[in-house]
PDB file of C-alpha atoms in Angstrom:
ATOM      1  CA  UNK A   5    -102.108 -26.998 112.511  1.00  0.00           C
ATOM      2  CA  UNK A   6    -101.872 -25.022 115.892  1.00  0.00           C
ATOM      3  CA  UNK A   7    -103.136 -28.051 118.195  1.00  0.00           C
ATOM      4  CA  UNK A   8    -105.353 -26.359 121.423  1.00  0.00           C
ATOM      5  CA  UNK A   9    -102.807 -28.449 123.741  1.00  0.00           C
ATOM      6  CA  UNK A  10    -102.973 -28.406 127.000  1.00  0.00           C
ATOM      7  CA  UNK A  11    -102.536 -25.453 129.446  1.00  0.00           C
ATOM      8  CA  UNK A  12    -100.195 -25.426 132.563  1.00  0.00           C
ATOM      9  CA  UNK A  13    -101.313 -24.337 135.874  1.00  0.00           C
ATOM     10  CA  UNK A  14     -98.050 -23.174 137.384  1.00  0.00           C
ATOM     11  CA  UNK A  15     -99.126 -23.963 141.038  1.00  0.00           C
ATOM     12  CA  UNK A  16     -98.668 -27.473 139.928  1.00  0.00           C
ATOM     13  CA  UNK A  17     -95.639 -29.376 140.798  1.00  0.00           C
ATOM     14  CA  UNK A  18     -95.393 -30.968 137.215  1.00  0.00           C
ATOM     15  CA  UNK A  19     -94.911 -27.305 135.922  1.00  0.00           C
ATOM     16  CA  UNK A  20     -91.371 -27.491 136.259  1.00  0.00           C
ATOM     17  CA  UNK A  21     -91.195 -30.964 134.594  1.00  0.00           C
ATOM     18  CA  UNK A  22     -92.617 -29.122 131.542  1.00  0.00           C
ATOM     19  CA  UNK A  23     -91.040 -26.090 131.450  1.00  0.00           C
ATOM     20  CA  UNK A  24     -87.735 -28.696 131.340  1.00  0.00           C
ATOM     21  CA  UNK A  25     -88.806 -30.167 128.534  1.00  0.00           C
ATOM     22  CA  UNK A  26     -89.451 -26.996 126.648  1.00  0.00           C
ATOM     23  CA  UNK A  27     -86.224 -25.722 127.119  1.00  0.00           C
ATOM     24  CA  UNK A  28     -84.615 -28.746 125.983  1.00  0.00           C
ATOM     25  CA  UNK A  29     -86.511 -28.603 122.989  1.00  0.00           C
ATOM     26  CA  UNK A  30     -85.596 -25.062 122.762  1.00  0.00           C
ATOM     27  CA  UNK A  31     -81.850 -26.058 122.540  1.00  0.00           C
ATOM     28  CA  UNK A  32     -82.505 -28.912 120.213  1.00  0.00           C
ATOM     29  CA  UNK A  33     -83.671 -26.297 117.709  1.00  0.00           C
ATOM     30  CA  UNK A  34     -81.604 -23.521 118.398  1.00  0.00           C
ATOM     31  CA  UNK A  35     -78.615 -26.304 118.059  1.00  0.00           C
ATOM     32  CA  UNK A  36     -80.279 -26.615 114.663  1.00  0.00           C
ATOM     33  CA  UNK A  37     -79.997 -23.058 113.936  1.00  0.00           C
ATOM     34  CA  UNK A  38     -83.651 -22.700 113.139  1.00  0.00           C
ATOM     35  CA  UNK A  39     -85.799 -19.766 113.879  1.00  0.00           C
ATOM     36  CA  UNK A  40     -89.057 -20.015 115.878  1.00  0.00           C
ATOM     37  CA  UNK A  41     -90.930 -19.188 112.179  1.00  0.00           C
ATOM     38  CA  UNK A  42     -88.904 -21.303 110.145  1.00  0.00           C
ATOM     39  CA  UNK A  43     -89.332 -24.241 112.873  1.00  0.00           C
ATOM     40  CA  UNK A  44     -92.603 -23.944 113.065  1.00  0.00           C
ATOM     41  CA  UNK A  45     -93.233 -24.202 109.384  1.00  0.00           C
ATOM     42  CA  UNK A  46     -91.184 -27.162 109.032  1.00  0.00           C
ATOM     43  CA  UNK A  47     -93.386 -29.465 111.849  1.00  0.00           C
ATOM     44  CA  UNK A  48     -96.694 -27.430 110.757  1.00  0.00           C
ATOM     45  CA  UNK A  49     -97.523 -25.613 113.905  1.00  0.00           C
ATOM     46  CA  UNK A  50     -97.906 -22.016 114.420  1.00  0.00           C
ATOM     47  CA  UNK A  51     -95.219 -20.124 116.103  1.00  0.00           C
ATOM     48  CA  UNK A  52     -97.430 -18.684 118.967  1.00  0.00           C
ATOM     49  CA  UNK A  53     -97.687 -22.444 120.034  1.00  0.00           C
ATOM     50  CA  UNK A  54     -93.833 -23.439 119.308  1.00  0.00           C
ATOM     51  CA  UNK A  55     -93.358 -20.459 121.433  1.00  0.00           C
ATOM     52  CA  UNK A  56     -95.511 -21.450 124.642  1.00  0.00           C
ATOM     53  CA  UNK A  57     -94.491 -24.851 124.715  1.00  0.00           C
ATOM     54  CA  UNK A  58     -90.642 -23.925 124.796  1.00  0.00           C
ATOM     55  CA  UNK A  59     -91.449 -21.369 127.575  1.00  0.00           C
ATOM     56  CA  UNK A  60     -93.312 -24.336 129.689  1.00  0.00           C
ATOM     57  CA  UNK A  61     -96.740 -22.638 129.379  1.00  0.00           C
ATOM     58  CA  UNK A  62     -98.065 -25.537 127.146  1.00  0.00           C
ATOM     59  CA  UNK A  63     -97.850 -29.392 127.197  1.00  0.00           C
ATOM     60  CA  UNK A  64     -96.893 -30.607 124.091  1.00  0.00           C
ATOM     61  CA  UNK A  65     -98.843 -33.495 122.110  1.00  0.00           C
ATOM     62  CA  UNK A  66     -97.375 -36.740 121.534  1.00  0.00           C
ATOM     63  CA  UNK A  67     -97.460 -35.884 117.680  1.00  0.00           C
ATOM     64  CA  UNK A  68     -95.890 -32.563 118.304  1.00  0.00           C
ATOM     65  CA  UNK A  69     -92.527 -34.426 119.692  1.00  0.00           C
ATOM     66  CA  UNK A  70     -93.148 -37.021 117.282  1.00  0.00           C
ATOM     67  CA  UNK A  71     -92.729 -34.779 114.570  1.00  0.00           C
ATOM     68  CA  UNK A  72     -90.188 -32.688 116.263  1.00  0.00           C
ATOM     69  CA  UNK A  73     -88.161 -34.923 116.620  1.00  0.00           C
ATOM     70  CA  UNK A  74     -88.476 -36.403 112.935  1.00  0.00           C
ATOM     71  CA  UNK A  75     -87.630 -32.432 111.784  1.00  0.00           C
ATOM     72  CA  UNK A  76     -84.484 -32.131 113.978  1.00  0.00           C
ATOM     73  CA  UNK A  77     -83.402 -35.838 113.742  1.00  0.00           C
ATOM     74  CA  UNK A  78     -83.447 -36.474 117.527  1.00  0.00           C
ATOM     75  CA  UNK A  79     -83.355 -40.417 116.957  1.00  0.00           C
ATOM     76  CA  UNK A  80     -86.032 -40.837 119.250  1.00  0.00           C
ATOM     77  CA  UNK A  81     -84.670 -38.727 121.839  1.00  0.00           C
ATOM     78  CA  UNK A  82     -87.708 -36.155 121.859  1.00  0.00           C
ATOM     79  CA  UNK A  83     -89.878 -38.757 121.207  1.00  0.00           C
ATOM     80  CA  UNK A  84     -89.351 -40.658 124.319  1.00  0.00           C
ATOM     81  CA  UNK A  85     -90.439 -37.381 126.212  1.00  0.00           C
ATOM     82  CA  UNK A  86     -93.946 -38.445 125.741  1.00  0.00           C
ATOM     83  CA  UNK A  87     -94.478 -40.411 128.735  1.00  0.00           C
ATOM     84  CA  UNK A  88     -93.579 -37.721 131.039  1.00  0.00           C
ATOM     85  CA  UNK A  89     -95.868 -35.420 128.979  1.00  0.00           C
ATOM     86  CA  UNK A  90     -98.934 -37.385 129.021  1.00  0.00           C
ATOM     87  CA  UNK A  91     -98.684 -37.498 132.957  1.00  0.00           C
ATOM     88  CA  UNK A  92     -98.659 -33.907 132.746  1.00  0.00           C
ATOM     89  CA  UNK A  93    -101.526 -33.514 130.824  1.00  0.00           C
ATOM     90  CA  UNK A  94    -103.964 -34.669 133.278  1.00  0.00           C
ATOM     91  CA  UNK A  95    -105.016 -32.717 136.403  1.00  0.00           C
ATOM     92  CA  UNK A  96    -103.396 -33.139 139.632  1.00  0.00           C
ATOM     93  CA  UNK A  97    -105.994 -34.395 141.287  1.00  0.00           C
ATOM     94  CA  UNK A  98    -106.619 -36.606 138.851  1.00  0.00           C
ATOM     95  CA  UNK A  99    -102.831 -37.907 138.293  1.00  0.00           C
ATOM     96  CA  UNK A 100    -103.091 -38.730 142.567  1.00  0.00           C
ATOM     97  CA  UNK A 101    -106.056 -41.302 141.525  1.00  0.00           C
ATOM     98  CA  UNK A 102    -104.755 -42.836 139.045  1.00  0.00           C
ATOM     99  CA  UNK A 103    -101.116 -44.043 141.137  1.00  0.00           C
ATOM    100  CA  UNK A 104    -103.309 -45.290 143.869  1.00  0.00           C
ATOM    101  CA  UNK A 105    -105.689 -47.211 141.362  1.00  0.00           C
ATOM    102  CA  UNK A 106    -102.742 -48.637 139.760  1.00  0.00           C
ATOM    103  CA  UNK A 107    -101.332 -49.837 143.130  1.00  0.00           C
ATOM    104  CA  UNK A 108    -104.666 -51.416 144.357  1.00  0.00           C
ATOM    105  CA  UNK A 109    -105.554 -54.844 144.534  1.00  0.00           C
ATOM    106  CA  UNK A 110    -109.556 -54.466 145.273  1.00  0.00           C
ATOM    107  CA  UNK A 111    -111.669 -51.621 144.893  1.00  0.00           C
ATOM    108  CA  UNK A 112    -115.259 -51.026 145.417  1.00  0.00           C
ATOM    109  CA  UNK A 113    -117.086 -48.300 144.032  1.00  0.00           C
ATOM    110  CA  UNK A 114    -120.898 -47.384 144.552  1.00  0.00           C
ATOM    111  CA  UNK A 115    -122.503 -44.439 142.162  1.00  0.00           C
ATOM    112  CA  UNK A 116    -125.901 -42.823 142.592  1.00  0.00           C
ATOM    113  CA  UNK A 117    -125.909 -40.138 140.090  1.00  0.00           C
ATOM    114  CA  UNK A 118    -124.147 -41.425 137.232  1.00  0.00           C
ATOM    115  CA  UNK A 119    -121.971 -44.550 135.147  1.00  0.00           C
ATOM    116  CA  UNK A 120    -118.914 -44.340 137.083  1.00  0.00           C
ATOM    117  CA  UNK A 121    -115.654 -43.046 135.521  1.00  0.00           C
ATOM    118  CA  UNK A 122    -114.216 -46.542 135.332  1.00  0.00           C
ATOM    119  CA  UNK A 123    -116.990 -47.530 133.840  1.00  0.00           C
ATOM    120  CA  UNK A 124    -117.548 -44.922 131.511  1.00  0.00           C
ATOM    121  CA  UNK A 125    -117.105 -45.338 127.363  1.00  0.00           C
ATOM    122  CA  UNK A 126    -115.644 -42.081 125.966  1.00  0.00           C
ATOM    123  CA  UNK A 127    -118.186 -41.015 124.224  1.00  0.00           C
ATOM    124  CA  UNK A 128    -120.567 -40.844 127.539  1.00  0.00           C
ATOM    125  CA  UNK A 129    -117.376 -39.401 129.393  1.00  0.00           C
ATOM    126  CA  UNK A 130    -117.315 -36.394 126.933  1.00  0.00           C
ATOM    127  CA  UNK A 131    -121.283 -35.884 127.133  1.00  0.00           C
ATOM    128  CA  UNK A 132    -121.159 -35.713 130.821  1.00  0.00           C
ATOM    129  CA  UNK A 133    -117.899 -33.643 131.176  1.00  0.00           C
ATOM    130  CA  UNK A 134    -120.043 -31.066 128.145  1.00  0.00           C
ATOM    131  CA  UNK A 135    -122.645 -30.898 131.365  1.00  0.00           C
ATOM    132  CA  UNK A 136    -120.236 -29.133 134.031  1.00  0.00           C
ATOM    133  CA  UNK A 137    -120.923 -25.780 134.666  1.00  0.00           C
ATOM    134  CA  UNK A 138    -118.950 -23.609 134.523  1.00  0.00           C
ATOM    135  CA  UNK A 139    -118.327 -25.495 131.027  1.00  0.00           C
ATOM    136  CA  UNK A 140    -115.032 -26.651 130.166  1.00  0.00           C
ATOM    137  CA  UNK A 141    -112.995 -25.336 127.086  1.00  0.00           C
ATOM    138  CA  UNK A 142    -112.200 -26.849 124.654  1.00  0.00           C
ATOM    139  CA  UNK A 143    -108.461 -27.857 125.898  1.00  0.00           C
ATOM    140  CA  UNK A 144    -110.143 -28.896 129.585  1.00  0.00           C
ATOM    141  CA  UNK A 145    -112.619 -30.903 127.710  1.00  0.00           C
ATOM    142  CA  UNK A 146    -109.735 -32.955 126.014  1.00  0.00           C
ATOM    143  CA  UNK A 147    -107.212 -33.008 128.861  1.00  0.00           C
ATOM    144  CA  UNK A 148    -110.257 -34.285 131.708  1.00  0.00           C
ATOM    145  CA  UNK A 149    -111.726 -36.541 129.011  1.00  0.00           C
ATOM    146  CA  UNK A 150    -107.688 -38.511 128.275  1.00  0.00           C
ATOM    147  CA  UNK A 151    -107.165 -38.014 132.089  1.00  0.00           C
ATOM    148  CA  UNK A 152    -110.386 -40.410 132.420  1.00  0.00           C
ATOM    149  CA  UNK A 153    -110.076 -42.712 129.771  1.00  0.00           C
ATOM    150  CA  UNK A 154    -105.744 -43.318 130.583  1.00  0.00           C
ATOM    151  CA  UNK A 155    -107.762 -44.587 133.974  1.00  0.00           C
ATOM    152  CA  UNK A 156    -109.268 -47.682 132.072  1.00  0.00           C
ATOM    153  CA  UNK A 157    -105.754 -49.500 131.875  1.00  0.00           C
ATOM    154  CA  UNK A 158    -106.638 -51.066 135.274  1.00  0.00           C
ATOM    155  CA  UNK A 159    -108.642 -53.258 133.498  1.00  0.00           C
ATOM    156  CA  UNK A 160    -105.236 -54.515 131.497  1.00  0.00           C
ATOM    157  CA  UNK A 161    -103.364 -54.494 134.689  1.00  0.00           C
ATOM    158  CA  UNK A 162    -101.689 -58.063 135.498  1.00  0.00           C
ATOM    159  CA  UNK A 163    -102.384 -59.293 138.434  1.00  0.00           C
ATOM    160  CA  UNK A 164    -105.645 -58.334 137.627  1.00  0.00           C
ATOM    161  CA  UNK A 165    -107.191 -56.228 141.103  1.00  0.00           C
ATOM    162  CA  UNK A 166    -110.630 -57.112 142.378  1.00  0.00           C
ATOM    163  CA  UNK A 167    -113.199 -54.446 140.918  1.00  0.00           C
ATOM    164  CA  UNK A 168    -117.085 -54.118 142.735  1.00  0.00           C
ATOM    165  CA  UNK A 169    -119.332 -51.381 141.109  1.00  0.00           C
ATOM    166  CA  UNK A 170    -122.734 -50.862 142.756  1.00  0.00           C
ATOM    167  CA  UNK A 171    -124.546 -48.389 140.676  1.00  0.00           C
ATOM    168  CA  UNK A 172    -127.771 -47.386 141.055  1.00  0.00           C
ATOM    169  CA  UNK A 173    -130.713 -47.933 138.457  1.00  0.00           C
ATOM    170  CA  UNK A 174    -131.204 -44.189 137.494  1.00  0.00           C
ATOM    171  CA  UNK A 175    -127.858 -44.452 136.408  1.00  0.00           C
ATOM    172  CA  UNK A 176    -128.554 -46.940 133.651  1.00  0.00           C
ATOM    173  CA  UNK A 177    -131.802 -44.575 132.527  1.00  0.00           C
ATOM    174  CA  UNK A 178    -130.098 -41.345 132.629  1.00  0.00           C
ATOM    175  CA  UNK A 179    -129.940 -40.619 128.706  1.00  0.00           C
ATOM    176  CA  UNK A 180    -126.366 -38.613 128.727  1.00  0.00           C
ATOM    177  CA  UNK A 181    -125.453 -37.765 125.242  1.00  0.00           C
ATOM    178  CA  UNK A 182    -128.818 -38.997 124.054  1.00  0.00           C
ATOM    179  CA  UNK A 183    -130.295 -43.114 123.693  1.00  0.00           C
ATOM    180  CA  UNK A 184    -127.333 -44.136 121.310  1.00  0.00           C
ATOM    181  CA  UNK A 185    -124.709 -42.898 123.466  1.00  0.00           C
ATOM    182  CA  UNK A 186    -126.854 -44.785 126.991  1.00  0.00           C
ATOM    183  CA  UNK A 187    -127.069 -47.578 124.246  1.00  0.00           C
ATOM    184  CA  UNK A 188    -123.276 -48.486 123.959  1.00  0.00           C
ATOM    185  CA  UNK A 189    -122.864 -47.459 127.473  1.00  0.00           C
ATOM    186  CA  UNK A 190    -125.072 -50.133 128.623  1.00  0.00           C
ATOM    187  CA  UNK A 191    -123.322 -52.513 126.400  1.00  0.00           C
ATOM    188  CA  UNK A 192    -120.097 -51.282 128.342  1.00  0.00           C
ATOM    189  CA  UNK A 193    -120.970 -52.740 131.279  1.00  0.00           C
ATOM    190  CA  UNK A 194    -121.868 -55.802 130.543  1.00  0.00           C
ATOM    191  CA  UNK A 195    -118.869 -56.670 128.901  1.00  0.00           C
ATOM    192  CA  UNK A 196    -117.197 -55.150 131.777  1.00  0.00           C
ATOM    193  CA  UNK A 197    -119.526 -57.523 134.040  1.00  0.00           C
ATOM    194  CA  UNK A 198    -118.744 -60.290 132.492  1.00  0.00           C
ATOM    195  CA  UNK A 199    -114.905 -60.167 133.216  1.00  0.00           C
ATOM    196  CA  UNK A 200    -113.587 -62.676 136.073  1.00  0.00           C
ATOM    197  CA  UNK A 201    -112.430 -60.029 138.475  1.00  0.00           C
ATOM    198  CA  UNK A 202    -115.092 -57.159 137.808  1.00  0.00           C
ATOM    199  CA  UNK A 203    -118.725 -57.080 139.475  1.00  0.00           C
ATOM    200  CA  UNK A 204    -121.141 -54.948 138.060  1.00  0.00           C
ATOM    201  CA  UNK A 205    -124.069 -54.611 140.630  1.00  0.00           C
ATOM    202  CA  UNK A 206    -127.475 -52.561 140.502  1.00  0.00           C
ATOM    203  CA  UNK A 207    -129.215 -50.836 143.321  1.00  0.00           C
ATOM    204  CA  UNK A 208    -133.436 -51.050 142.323  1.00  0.00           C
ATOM    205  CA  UNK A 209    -134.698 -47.395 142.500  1.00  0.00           C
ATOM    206  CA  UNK A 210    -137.876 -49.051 144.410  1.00  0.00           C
ATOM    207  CA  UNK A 211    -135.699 -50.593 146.788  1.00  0.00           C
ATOM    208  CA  UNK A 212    -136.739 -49.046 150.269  1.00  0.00           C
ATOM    209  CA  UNK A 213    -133.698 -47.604 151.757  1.00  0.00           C
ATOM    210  CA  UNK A 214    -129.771 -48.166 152.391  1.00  0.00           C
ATOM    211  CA  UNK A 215    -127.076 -45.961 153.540  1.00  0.00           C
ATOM    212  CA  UNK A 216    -125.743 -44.783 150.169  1.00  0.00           C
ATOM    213  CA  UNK A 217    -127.914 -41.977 149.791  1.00  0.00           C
ATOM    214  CA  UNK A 218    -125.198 -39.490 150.833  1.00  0.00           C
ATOM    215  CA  UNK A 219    -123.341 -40.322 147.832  1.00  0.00           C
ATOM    216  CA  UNK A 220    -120.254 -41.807 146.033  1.00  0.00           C
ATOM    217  CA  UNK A 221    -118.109 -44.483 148.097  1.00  0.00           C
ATOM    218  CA  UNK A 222    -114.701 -45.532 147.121  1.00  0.00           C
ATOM    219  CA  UNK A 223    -112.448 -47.952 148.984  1.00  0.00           C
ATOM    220  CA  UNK A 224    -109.493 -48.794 147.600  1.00  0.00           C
ATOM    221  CA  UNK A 225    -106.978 -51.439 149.192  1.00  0.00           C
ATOM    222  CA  UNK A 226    -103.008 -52.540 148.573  1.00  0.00           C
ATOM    223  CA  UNK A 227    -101.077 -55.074 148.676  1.00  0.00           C
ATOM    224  CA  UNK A 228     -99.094 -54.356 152.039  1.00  0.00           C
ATOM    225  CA  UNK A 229    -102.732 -53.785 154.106  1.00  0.00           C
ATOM    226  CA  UNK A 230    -102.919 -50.144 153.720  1.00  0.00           C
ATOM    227  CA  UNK A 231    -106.238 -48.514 152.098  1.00  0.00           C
ATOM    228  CA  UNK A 232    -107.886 -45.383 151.484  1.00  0.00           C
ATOM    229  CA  UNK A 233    -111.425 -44.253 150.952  1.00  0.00           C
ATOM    230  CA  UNK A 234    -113.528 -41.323 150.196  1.00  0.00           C
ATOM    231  CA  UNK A 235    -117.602 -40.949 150.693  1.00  0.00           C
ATOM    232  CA  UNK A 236    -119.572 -37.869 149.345  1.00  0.00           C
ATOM    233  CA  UNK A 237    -121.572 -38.302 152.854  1.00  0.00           C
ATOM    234  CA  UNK A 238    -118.980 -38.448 155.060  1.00  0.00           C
ATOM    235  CA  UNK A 239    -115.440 -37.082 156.327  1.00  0.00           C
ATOM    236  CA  UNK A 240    -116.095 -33.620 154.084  1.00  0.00           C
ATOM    237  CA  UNK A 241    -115.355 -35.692 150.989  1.00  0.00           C
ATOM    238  CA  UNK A 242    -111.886 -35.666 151.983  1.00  0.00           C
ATOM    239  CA  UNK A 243    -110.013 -39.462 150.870  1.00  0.00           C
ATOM    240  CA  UNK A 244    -109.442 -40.454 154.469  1.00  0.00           C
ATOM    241  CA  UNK A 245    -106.642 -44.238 155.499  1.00  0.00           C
ATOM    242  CA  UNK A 246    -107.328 -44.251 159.416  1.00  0.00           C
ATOM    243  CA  UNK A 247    -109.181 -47.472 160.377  1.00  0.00           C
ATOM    244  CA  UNK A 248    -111.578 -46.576 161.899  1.00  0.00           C
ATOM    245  CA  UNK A 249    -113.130 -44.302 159.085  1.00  0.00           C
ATOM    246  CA  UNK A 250    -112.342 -46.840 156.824  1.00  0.00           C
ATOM    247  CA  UNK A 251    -114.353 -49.056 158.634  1.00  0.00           C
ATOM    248  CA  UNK A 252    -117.712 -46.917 158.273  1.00  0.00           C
ATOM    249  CA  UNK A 253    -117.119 -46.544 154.414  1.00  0.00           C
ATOM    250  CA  UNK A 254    -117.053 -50.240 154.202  1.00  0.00           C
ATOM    251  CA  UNK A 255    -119.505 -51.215 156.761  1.00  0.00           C
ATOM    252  CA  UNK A 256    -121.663 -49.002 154.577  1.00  0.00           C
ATOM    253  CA  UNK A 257    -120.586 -50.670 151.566  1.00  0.00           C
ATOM    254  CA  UNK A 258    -120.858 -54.193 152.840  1.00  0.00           C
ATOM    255  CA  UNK A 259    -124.986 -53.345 153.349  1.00  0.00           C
ATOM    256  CA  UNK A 260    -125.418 -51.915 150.100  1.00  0.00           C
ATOM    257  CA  UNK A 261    -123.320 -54.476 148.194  1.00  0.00           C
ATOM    258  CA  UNK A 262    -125.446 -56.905 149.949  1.00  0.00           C
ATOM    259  CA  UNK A 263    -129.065 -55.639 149.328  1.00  0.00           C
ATOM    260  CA  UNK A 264    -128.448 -54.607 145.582  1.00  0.00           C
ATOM    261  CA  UNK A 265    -128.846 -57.484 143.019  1.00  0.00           C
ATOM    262  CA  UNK A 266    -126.528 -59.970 142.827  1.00  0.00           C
ATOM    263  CA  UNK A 267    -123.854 -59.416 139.558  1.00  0.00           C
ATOM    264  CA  UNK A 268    -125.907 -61.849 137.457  1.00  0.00           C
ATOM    265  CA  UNK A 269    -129.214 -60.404 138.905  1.00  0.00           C
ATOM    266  CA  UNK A 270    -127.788 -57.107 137.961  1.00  0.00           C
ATOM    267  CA  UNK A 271    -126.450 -58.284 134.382  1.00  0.00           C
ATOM    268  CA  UNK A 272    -129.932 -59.643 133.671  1.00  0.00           C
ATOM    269  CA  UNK A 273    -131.191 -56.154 134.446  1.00  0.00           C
ATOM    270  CA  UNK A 274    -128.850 -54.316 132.322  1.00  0.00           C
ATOM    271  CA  UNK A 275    -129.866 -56.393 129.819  1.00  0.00           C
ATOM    272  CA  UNK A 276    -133.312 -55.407 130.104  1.00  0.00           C
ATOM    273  CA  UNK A 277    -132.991 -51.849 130.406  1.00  0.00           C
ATOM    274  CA  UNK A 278    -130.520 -52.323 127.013  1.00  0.00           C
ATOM    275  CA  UNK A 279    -133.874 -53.639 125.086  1.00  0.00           C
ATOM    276  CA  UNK A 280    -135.615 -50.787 126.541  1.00  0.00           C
ATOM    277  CA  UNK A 281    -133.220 -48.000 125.408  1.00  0.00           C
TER     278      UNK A 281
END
């Protein structure tokens, strides 16, 4: 059962973080006096992987240290590796996101091209990740696609944060992954809608002109007064906390909040485009 895994890109920091686990698991078998073939045998992985994973060139599963651990009798001493492990799994870029979303008590996010990640059921997730180019393996497919859904727990988080999505209409016609899969994504949403702290809001495609036609907008804001945004159409994409460019993100949020139908407008809508689909 040689799992794909997950690859390491040593220029990240959270190399070392693995490569420390796999040489305490090293130890743990080596203090069981157990060969790499006879090891591998035992948890029912091949030895090629065994091998990488000890070295720090692959992340291991959760149910790789589960089962390690069950094999060399760790008493859940491998097993509570896991956290640190599914951190790692996820891109860099992606782990950054995450720690600010979890920190944030509003966010407001407008989309033009598609469902936003937040948003996003898995099954849409993986049929828009399948149309990146270059495409993804098979491991990149799996690590981007857990990276994105391990972003949903903001939706369990207590205090709850303020969510705003403004998406626009193509968004909710776009078939990715085919009617079925635009089907239960539509039904996403408005169960997402219809929480307390969540707006769901559509921009009409006939609707004349507002200044989100550069692209994506995030804003996200803390607790202590700090925030940090990013635009597609502005600042070279780069996520940007100075006021003052903060304060053109939102201004140009504010306006398209404003002119895109209200949440229950926008629910309605959904709804409608749902019977269509």
């Amino acid at each position: 059962m040689d799992e794909p895994g997950w690859d390491v890109d040593p220029s990240d920091e959270i190399s070392s973080v693995v490569e420390f686990v796999g040489r305490q698991l090293k130890l743990w078998r080596e203090a069981a006096e157990l060969r790499v073939a006879e090891f591998a045998e035992r948890v029912g992985y091949g030895e090629d992987l065994v091998r990488k994973i000890e070295r720090g060139a692959r992340i291991p599963r959760p149910e790789y240290l589960d089962k390690v651990d069950e094999v060399l009798g760790a008493g859940g001493r491998i097993s509570g590796m896991k956290k640190e492990m599914r951190e790692a799994r996820y891109p860099k870029r992606v782990r950054e996101l995450a720690k600010l979303e979890e920190r944030a008590v509003e966010v407001s996010l407008y989309s033009n091209h598609n469902i936003h990640g937040l948003l996003q059921t898995e099954e849409y997730a993986r049929a828009l990740l399948g149309t990146w180019r270059p495409a993804l393996s098979g491991g990149e497919m799996e690590r981007a696609l857990a990276a994105r859904m391990a972003r949903h727990s903001i939706f369990d988080r207590t205090p709850a944060p303020d969510l705003s999505f403004v998406q626009e209409e193509v968004t909710l016609r776009r078939p990715i992954g085919g009617r079925m899969v635009l089907h239960r994504q539509l039904e996403r949403l408005l169960e997402v809608g219809k929480l307390r702290n969540v707006a769901v809001q559509v921009m009409p495609t006939d609707h004349e002109g507002h200044p989100g036609t550069a692209g994506l907008i995030e804003v996200l804001k803390f607790g202590d007064g700090t925030a940090v945004g990013r635009s597609d159409g502005a600042f070279n994409s780069r996520p940007v906390s100075d006021l003052k460019q903060l304060r053109i993100l939102e201004l140009r949020y504010g306006i398209i909040r404003a002119e895109a139908l209200s949440p229950r407008e926008s629910l309605a809508f959904i709804e409608q485009v749902l019977g269509e689909t």
